[in-house]
């Protein structure tokens, strides 16, 4: 009788822990919007003899807004709160170009995704353009920021696209 009660107790504790873990994950995935940098995806490109140095950074947006203007405002605020210009020194005679790419979470691009350069499998961030939902582009030569925001189907087909130069909608 004690063995049966012990098994039931262990089973109940196991079920409780599984439910507890499952509920905390659901709380994370539904709710407030969060942005974070996708680790190991930062790219700084430029050789000594080239006039241009490029910095590309990639971010994940959890629970992005559906409205494209709100999405633009969200990435604009994030860009102001997390400036990338200081991450690359100004070198006299060279022009810096900055790209910030923002992706949605999906089955193909989960929040814990990491690039994979293994022998038989290559999975890089540029393979996930279906989940790219916003971007910002600017340079030292033209500091006006260009914002792009996209409404995409689950498969990654662009349903609607908006382009802004600073606060002006361009079409």
Coordinates of N, CA and C in Angstrom, one line a residue:
X1 N 0.8 -1.2 0.0 CA 0.0 0.0 0.0 C 0.9 1.3 0.0
X2 N 2.0 1.2 0.7 CA 2.8 2.4 0.8 C 3.5 2.6 -0.5
X3 N 3.9 1.5 -1.2 CA 4.5 1.6 -2.5 C 3.6 2.3 -3.5
X4 N 2.3 1.9 -3.5 CA 1.3 2.5 -4.4 C 1.2 4.0 -4.1
X5 N 1.1 4.4 -2.8 CA 0.9 5.8 -2.5 C 2.2 6.6 -2.9
X6 N 3.3 6.0 -2.7 CA 4.6 6.7 -3.1 C 4.6 6.9 -4.6
X7 N 4.2 5.9 -5.4 CA 4.2 6.1 -6.8 C 3.2 7.2 -7.2
X8 N 2.1 7.2 -6.6 CA 1.1 8.2 -6.9 C 1.6 9.6 -6.6
X9 N 2.3 9.7 -5.4 CA 2.8 11.0 -5.0 C 3.9 11.4 -6.0
X10 N 4.8 10.5 -6.4 CA 5.8 10.9 -7.3 C 5.2 11.3 -8.7
X11 N 4.2 10.6 -9.1 CA 3.5 10.9 -10.4 C 2.8 12.3 -10.3
X12 N 2.2 12.6 -9.2 CA 1.5 13.9 -9.0 C 2.5 15.0 -9.0
X13 N 3.7 14.8 -8.3 CA 4.7 15.8 -8.3 C 5.2 16.1 -9.7
X14 N 5.5 15.0 -10.4 CA 5.9 15.1 -11.8 C 5.0 15.9 -12.7
X15 N 3.7 15.5 -12.6 CA 2.7 16.3 -13.4 C 2.6 17.7 -13.0
X16 N 2.7 18.0 -11.7 CA 2.7 19.4 -11.2 C 3.9 20.2 -11.8
X17 N 5.1 19.6 -11.8 CA 6.3 20.2 -12.3 C 6.1 20.5 -13.8
X18 N 5.6 19.5 -14.5 CA 5.4 19.7 -16.0 C 4.4 20.8 -16.3
X19 N 3.3 20.9 -15.5 CA 2.4 21.9 -15.7 C 2.9 23.3 -15.3
X20 N 3.7 23.3 -14.3 CA 4.4 24.6 -13.8 C 5.3 25.1 -14.9
X21 N 6.1 24.2 -15.5 CA 7.1 24.6 -16.5 C 6.3 25.1 -17.8
X22 N 5.3 24.3 -18.1 CA 4.5 24.7 -19.3 C 3.8 26.0 -19.2
X23 N 3.3 26.3 -18.0 CA 2.6 27.6 -17.8 C 3.5 28.7 -17.8
X24 N 4.7 28.6 -17.3 CA 5.7 29.7 -17.3 C 6.1 30.0 -18.8
X25 N 6.2 29.0 -19.6 CA 6.6 29.2 -21.0 C 5.5 29.9 -21.7
X26 N 4.2 29.5 -21.5 CA 3.1 30.2 -22.1 C 3.0 31.6 -21.7
X27 N 3.2 31.9 -20.4 CA 3.2 33.3 -20.0 C 4.3 34.1 -20.7
X28 N 5.4 33.5 -21.0 CA 6.5 34.2 -21.7 C 6.1 34.5 -23.1
X29 N 5.4 33.5 -23.8 CA 5.2 33.7 -25.2 C 3.9 34.5 -25.5
X30 N 3.1 34.7 -24.5 CA 1.9 35.5 -24.7 C 2.0 36.7 -23.7
X31 N 1.8 37.9 -24.2 CA 1.9 39.0 -23.3 C 2.6 40.2 -23.8
X32 N 3.5 40.7 -23.0 CA 4.2 41.9 -23.4 C 5.2 41.7 -24.5
X33 N 5.4 42.8 -25.2 CA 6.4 42.8 -26.3 C 7.8 42.9 -25.8
X34 N 8.7 42.1 -26.2 CA 10.1 42.2 -25.8 C 11.0 42.1 -27.0
X35 N 12.1 42.8 -26.9 CA 13.2 42.8 -28.0 C 14.5 42.4 -27.4
X36 N 15.2 41.5 -28.0 CA 16.6 41.2 -27.5 C 17.4 40.8 -28.8
X37 N 18.7 41.0 -28.6 CA 19.7 40.7 -29.7 C 19.8 39.2 -29.8
X38 N 19.8 38.7 -31.0 CA 20.0 37.3 -31.3 C 21.5 37.1 -31.2
X39 N 21.9 36.2 -30.2 CA 23.4 36.0 -29.9 C 24.1 35.4 -31.1
X40 N 25.3 35.8 -31.3 CA 26.2 35.2 -32.3 C 25.8 35.5 -33.7
X41 N 25.1 36.7 -34.0 CA 24.7 37.0 -35.3 C 25.3 38.4 -35.7
X42 N 25.9 39.1 -34.9 CA 26.5 40.4 -35.2 C 27.5 40.3 -36.3
X43 N 27.5 41.2 -37.3 CA 28.4 41.1 -38.4 C 29.1 42.5 -38.6
X44 N 30.4 42.6 -38.6 CA 31.1 43.8 -38.9 C 32.0 43.5 -40.1
X45 N 31.7 44.2 -41.2 CA 32.3 43.9 -42.5 C 33.0 45.1 -43.0
X46 N 34.3 44.9 -43.4 CA 35.0 46.0 -44.0 C 36.5 45.7 -43.9
X47 N 37.2 45.9 -45.0 CA 38.7 45.6 -45.1 C 39.4 47.0 -45.0
X48 N 40.7 46.9 -44.7 CA 41.5 48.1 -44.5 C 41.4 49.0 -45.7
X49 N 41.5 48.5 -46.9 CA 41.5 49.3 -48.1 C 40.1 49.7 -48.6
X50 N 39.1 49.3 -48.0 CA 37.7 49.7 -48.4 C 37.3 51.0 -47.7
X51 N 36.5 51.8 -48.4 CA 36.0 53.0 -47.8 C 34.8 52.9 -46.9
X52 N 34.2 51.7 -47.0 CA 32.9 51.5 -46.2 C 33.1 50.3 -45.2
X53 N 32.6 50.6 -44.0 CA 32.6 49.5 -43.0 C 31.1 49.3 -42.6
X54 N 30.6 48.1 -42.6 CA 29.2 47.8 -42.4 C 29.1 47.0 -41.0
X55 N 28.0 47.4 -40.3 CA 27.7 46.7 -39.1 C 26.2 46.3 -39.2
X56 N 26.0 44.9 -39.0 CA 24.7 44.4 -39.1 C 24.4 43.7 -37.7
X57 N 23.2 44.0 -37.2 CA 22.8 43.4 -35.9 C 21.4 42.9 -36.1
X58 N 21.2 41.7 -35.4 CA 19.9 41.0 -35.6 C 19.2 40.9 -34.3
X59 N 17.9 41.1 -34.2 CA 17.1 41.1 -33.0 C 15.9 40.3 -33.2
X60 N 15.4 39.8 -32.1 CA 14.1 39.0 -32.0 C 13.1 39.9 -31.3
X61 N 11.9 40.0 -31.9 CA 10.8 40.7 -31.2 C 9.8 39.6 -30.8
X62 N 9.5 39.5 -29.5 CA 8.5 38.6 -29.0 C 7.2 39.4 -28.9
X63 N 6.1 38.8 -29.4 CA 4.8 39.5 -29.4 C 4.9 40.8 -30.1
X64 N 5.3 40.9 -31.4 CA 5.4 42.2 -32.1 C 3.9 42.7 -32.3
X65 N 3.8 44.1 -32.4 CA 2.5 44.6 -32.8 C 2.1 44.3 -34.2
X66 N 0.8 44.1 -34.4 CA 0.4 43.8 -35.8 C 0.4 45.0 -36.7
X67 N 0.1 46.2 -36.1 CA 0.0 47.5 -36.8 C 1.5 47.9 -37.2
X68 N 1.7 48.1 -38.5 CA 3.0 48.4 -39.1 C 3.6 49.7 -38.6
X69 N 2.7 50.7 -38.3 CA 3.2 52.0 -37.8 C 3.7 51.8 -36.3
X70 N 2.9 51.0 -35.6 CA 3.3 50.7 -34.2 C 4.7 49.9 -34.2
X71 N 4.8 49.0 -35.1 CA 6.0 48.2 -35.3 C 7.2 49.1 -35.6
X72 N 7.0 50.1 -36.5 CA 8.1 51.1 -36.8 C 8.4 51.9 -35.6
X73 N 7.4 52.3 -34.8 CA 7.7 53.1 -33.6 C 8.4 52.3 -32.6
X74 N 8.1 51.0 -32.5 CA 8.8 50.2 -31.5 C 10.2 50.0 -31.8
X75 N 10.6 49.7 -33.1 CA 12.0 49.5 -33.4 C 12.7 50.9 -33.4
X76 N 12.0 52.0 -33.7 CA 12.7 53.3 -33.6 C 13.0 53.6 -32.2
X77 N 12.1 53.3 -31.3 CA 12.4 53.6 -29.8 C 13.5 52.7 -29.4
X78 N 13.5 51.4 -29.8 CA 14.6 50.5 -29.4 C 16.0 51.0 -29.9
X79 N 16.0 51.5 -31.1 CA 17.2 52.0 -31.7 C 17.7 53.2 -31.0
X80 N 16.9 54.0 -30.5 CA 17.3 55.2 -29.7 C 17.8 54.8 -28.3
X81 N 17.1 53.8 -27.7 CA 17.5 53.3 -26.4 C 18.7 52.5 -26.4
X82 N 19.0 51.9 -27.6 CA 20.2 50.9 -27.7 C 21.0 51.3 -28.9
X83 N 21.7 52.5 -28.9 CA 22.5 52.9 -30.0 C 23.6 52.0 -30.4
X84 N 23.8 51.7 -31.7 CA 24.9 50.8 -32.2 C 26.1 51.6 -32.7
X85 N 25.9 52.9 -32.9 CA 27.0 53.7 -33.5 C 28.3 53.6 -32.7
X86 N 28.2 53.5 -31.4 CA 29.4 53.4 -30.5 C 30.1 52.0 -30.6
X87 N 29.5 51.1 -31.2 CA 30.1 49.7 -31.2 C 31.2 49.6 -32.3
X88 N 31.2 50.6 -33.2 CA 32.2 50.6 -34.2 C 32.9 52.0 -34.3
X89 N 34.2 52.0 -34.1 CA 34.9 53.3 -34.0 C 34.8 54.0 -35.3
X90 N 34.8 55.3 -35.2 CA 34.9 56.2 -36.4 C 36.3 56.2 -36.9
X91 N 36.5 55.8 -38.2 CA 37.9 55.8 -38.7 C 37.9 56.9 -39.8
X92 N 38.8 57.8 -39.7 CA 38.9 58.9 -40.7 C 38.9 58.4 -42.1
X93 N 38.1 58.9 -42.9 CA 38.1 58.6 -44.3 C 37.2 57.4 -44.6
X94 N 36.6 56.8 -43.6 CA 35.7 55.6 -43.9 C 34.3 56.0 -43.5
X95 N 33.4 55.4 -44.2 CA 32.0 55.6 -44.0 C 31.4 54.4 -43.3
X96 N 30.6 54.6 -42.3 CA 30.0 53.4 -41.6 C 28.5 53.3 -42.0
X97 N 28.1 52.1 -42.3 CA 26.7 51.8 -42.6 C 26.2 50.9 -41.6
X98 N 25.0 51.2 -41.1 CA 24.4 50.4 -40.0 C 23.1 49.8 -40.5
X99 N 22.9 48.5 -40.1 CA 21.7 47.7 -40.4 C 21.3 47.1 -39.1
X100 N 20.0 47.3 -38.8 CA 19.4 46.6 -37.6 C 18.2 45.8 -38.2
X101 N 18.2 44.5 -38.0 CA 17.2 43.6 -38.5 C 16.4 43.0 -37.4
X102 N 15.1 43.0 -37.5 CA 14.2 42.5 -36.4 C 13.3 41.4 -37.0
X103 N 13.3 40.3 -36.2 CA 12.6 39.1 -36.7 C 11.5 38.7 -35.7
X104 N 10.5 38.0 -36.1 CA 9.5 37.5 -35.2 C 9.9 36.0 -34.9
X105 N 9.4 35.6 -33.8 CA 9.6 34.2 -33.3 C 8.7 33.3 -34.2
X106 N 9.2 32.1 -34.5 CA 8.5 31.2 -35.3 C 9.0 29.8 -35.0
X107 N 8.4 28.8 -35.7 CA 8.9 27.4 -35.5 C 10.3 27.3 -36.1
X108 N 10.6 27.9 -37.2 CA 11.9 27.9 -37.8 C 12.9 28.8 -37.1
X109 N 12.4 29.8 -36.4 CA 13.3 30.7 -35.7 C 12.8 30.9 -34.3
X110 N 13.0 29.9 -33.4 CA 12.6 30.1 -32.0 C 13.5 31.1 -31.3
X111 N 13.0 31.5 -30.1 CA 13.7 32.5 -29.3 C 15.1 32.1 -28.9
X112 N 15.4 30.8 -28.8 CA 16.7 30.4 -28.4 C 17.6 29.9 -29.6
X113 N 17.2 30.3 -30.9 CA 17.9 29.9 -32.1 C 19.3 30.4 -32.1
X114 N 20.2 29.6 -32.6 CA 21.6 30.0 -32.8 C 22.1 29.5 -34.2
X115 N 23.0 30.3 -34.8 CA 23.5 29.9 -36.1 C 24.2 28.5 -36.0
X116 N 24.2 27.7 -37.0 CA 24.8 26.4 -37.1 C 25.7 26.3 -38.3
X117 N 26.9 26.1 -38.1 CA 27.9 26.0 -39.2 C 28.5 24.6 -39.2
X118 N 27.7 23.6 -38.8 CA 28.3 22.3 -38.8 C 28.5 21.7 -40.2
X119 N 29.2 20.6 -40.3 CA 29.6 20.1 -41.5 C 28.5 19.8 -42.5
X120 N 27.4 19.1 -42.0 CA 26.3 18.7 -42.8 C 25.1 19.6 -42.7
X121 N 25.2 20.6 -41.9 CA 24.0 21.4 -41.7 C 24.4 22.9 -41.5
X122 N 23.9 23.8 -42.4 CA 24.2 25.2 -42.3 C 22.9 25.9 -42.1
X123 N 22.9 26.7 -41.0 CA 21.7 27.4 -40.7 C 22.1 28.8 -40.2
X124 N 22.0 29.8 -41.1 CA 22.5 31.1 -40.8 C 21.2 32.0 -40.7
X125 N 21.4 33.2 -40.1 CA 20.3 34.1 -39.9 C 19.7 34.6 -41.2
X126 N 20.6 34.7 -42.2 CA 20.0 35.1 -43.5 C 19.1 34.1 -44.2
X127 N 19.1 32.9 -43.6 CA 18.1 31.9 -44.1 C 16.7 32.1 -43.5
X128 N 16.6 33.1 -42.7 CA 15.3 33.3 -42.0 C 14.6 34.6 -42.4
X129 N 14.8 35.0 -43.6 CA 14.1 36.2 -44.1 C 12.6 36.1 -44.1
X130 N 12.0 34.9 -44.0 CA 10.6 34.8 -43.9 C 10.1 35.4 -42.6
X131 N 10.9 35.4 -41.6 CA 10.6 36.0 -40.3 C 11.0 37.4 -40.0
X132 N 11.7 38.0 -41.0 CA 12.1 39.4 -40.9 C 10.9 40.3 -41.0
X133 N 10.7 41.1 -40.0 CA 9.4 41.9 -40.0 C 9.7 43.4 -39.9
X134 N 11.0 43.8 -39.7 CA 11.3 45.2 -39.6 C 12.8 45.4 -39.8
X135 N 13.2 46.5 -40.3 CA 14.7 46.8 -40.4 C 14.9 48.3 -40.4
X136 N 16.1 48.7 -40.0 CA 16.5 50.1 -40.0 C 17.9 50.2 -40.7
X137 N 18.0 51.2 -41.6 CA 19.3 51.4 -42.3 C 19.7 52.9 -42.3
X138 N 21.0 53.1 -42.0 CA 21.5 54.5 -42.0 C 23.0 54.5 -42.1
X139 N 23.6 55.6 -42.4 CA 25.1 55.7 -42.5 C 25.6 57.0 -41.9
X140 N 26.9 57.1 -41.8 CA 27.5 58.4 -41.5 C 27.2 59.4 -42.5
X141 N 27.3 59.0 -43.8 CA 27.1 60.0 -44.9 C 25.6 60.4 -45.0
X142 N 24.7 59.5 -44.7 CA 23.3 59.9 -44.7 C 22.6 59.4 -43.4
X143 N 22.7 60.3 -42.4 CA 22.2 59.8 -41.0 C 20.7 59.7 -40.9
X144 N 20.0 60.1 -42.0 CA 18.5 59.9 -41.9 C 18.3 58.4 -41.9
X145 N 17.5 57.9 -41.0 CA 17.2 56.5 -40.9 C 16.0 56.1 -41.8
X146 N 16.2 55.0 -42.5 CA 15.1 54.4 -43.2 C 14.6 53.2 -42.4
X147 N 13.3 53.2 -42.3 CA 12.6 52.1 -41.5 C 11.7 51.3 -42.5
X148 N 11.8 50.0 -42.4 CA 10.9 49.1 -43.1 C 10.2 48.3 -42.1
X149 N 8.9 48.1 -42.3 CA 8.1 47.2 -41.5 C 7.2 46.4 -42.4
X150 N 7.1 45.1 -42.1 CA 6.4 44.2 -42.9 C 5.3 43.4 -42.2
X151 N 4.2 43.2 -42.9 CA 3.2 42.3 -42.4 C 3.4 41.0 -43.3
X152 N 3.6 39.9 -42.7 CA 3.9 38.7 -43.5 C 3.0 37.6 -43.1
X153 N 2.7 36.7 -44.0 CA 1.9 35.5 -43.7 C 2.8 34.6 -42.9
X154 N 2.2 33.5 -42.4 CA 3.0 32.5 -41.6 C 4.1 31.9 -42.4
X155 N 3.9 31.8 -43.8 CA 4.9 31.3 -44.7 C 6.0 32.3 -45.1
X156 N 5.8 33.5 -44.7 CA 6.8 34.6 -45.0 C 6.4 35.4 -46.2
X157 N 5.3 35.2 -46.8 CA 4.9 36.1 -48.0 C 4.5 37.5 -47.5
X158 N 5.0 38.5 -48.1 CA 4.7 39.9 -47.7 C 3.3 40.2 -48.1
X159 N 2.5 40.6 -47.1 CA 1.1 41.0 -47.3 C 1.1 42.5 -47.5
X160 N 1.9 43.2 -46.6 CA 1.9 44.7 -46.7 C 3.3 45.1 -46.2
X161 N 3.8 46.2 -46.9 CA 5.1 46.7 -46.5 C 5.0 48.2 -46.4
X162 N 5.7 48.8 -45.4 CA 5.7 50.2 -45.2 C 7.2 50.7 -45.1
X163 N 7.5 51.8 -45.8 CA 8.8 52.3 -45.7 C 8.7 53.8 -45.2
X164 N 9.6 54.1 -44.3 CA 9.6 55.4 -43.7 C 11.1 56.0 -43.9
X165 N 11.2 57.3 -44.1 CA 12.4 58.0 -43.9 C 12.2 58.9 -42.8
X166 N 12.9 58.6 -41.7 CA 12.6 59.2 -40.4 C 11.1 59.0 -40.1
X167 N 10.3 60.1 -40.0 CA 8.9 60.0 -39.7 C 8.0 60.1 -40.9
X168 N 8.6 60.2 -42.1 CA 7.8 60.4 -43.3 C 7.5 59.0 -44.0
X169 N 6.3 58.7 -44.2 CA 5.9 57.5 -44.9 C 6.2 57.7 -46.4
X170 N 7.0 56.8 -47.0 CA 7.4 56.9 -48.4 C 6.8 55.7 -49.2
X171 N 6.1 55.9 -50.3 CA 5.6 54.8 -51.1 C 5.7 55.1 -52.5

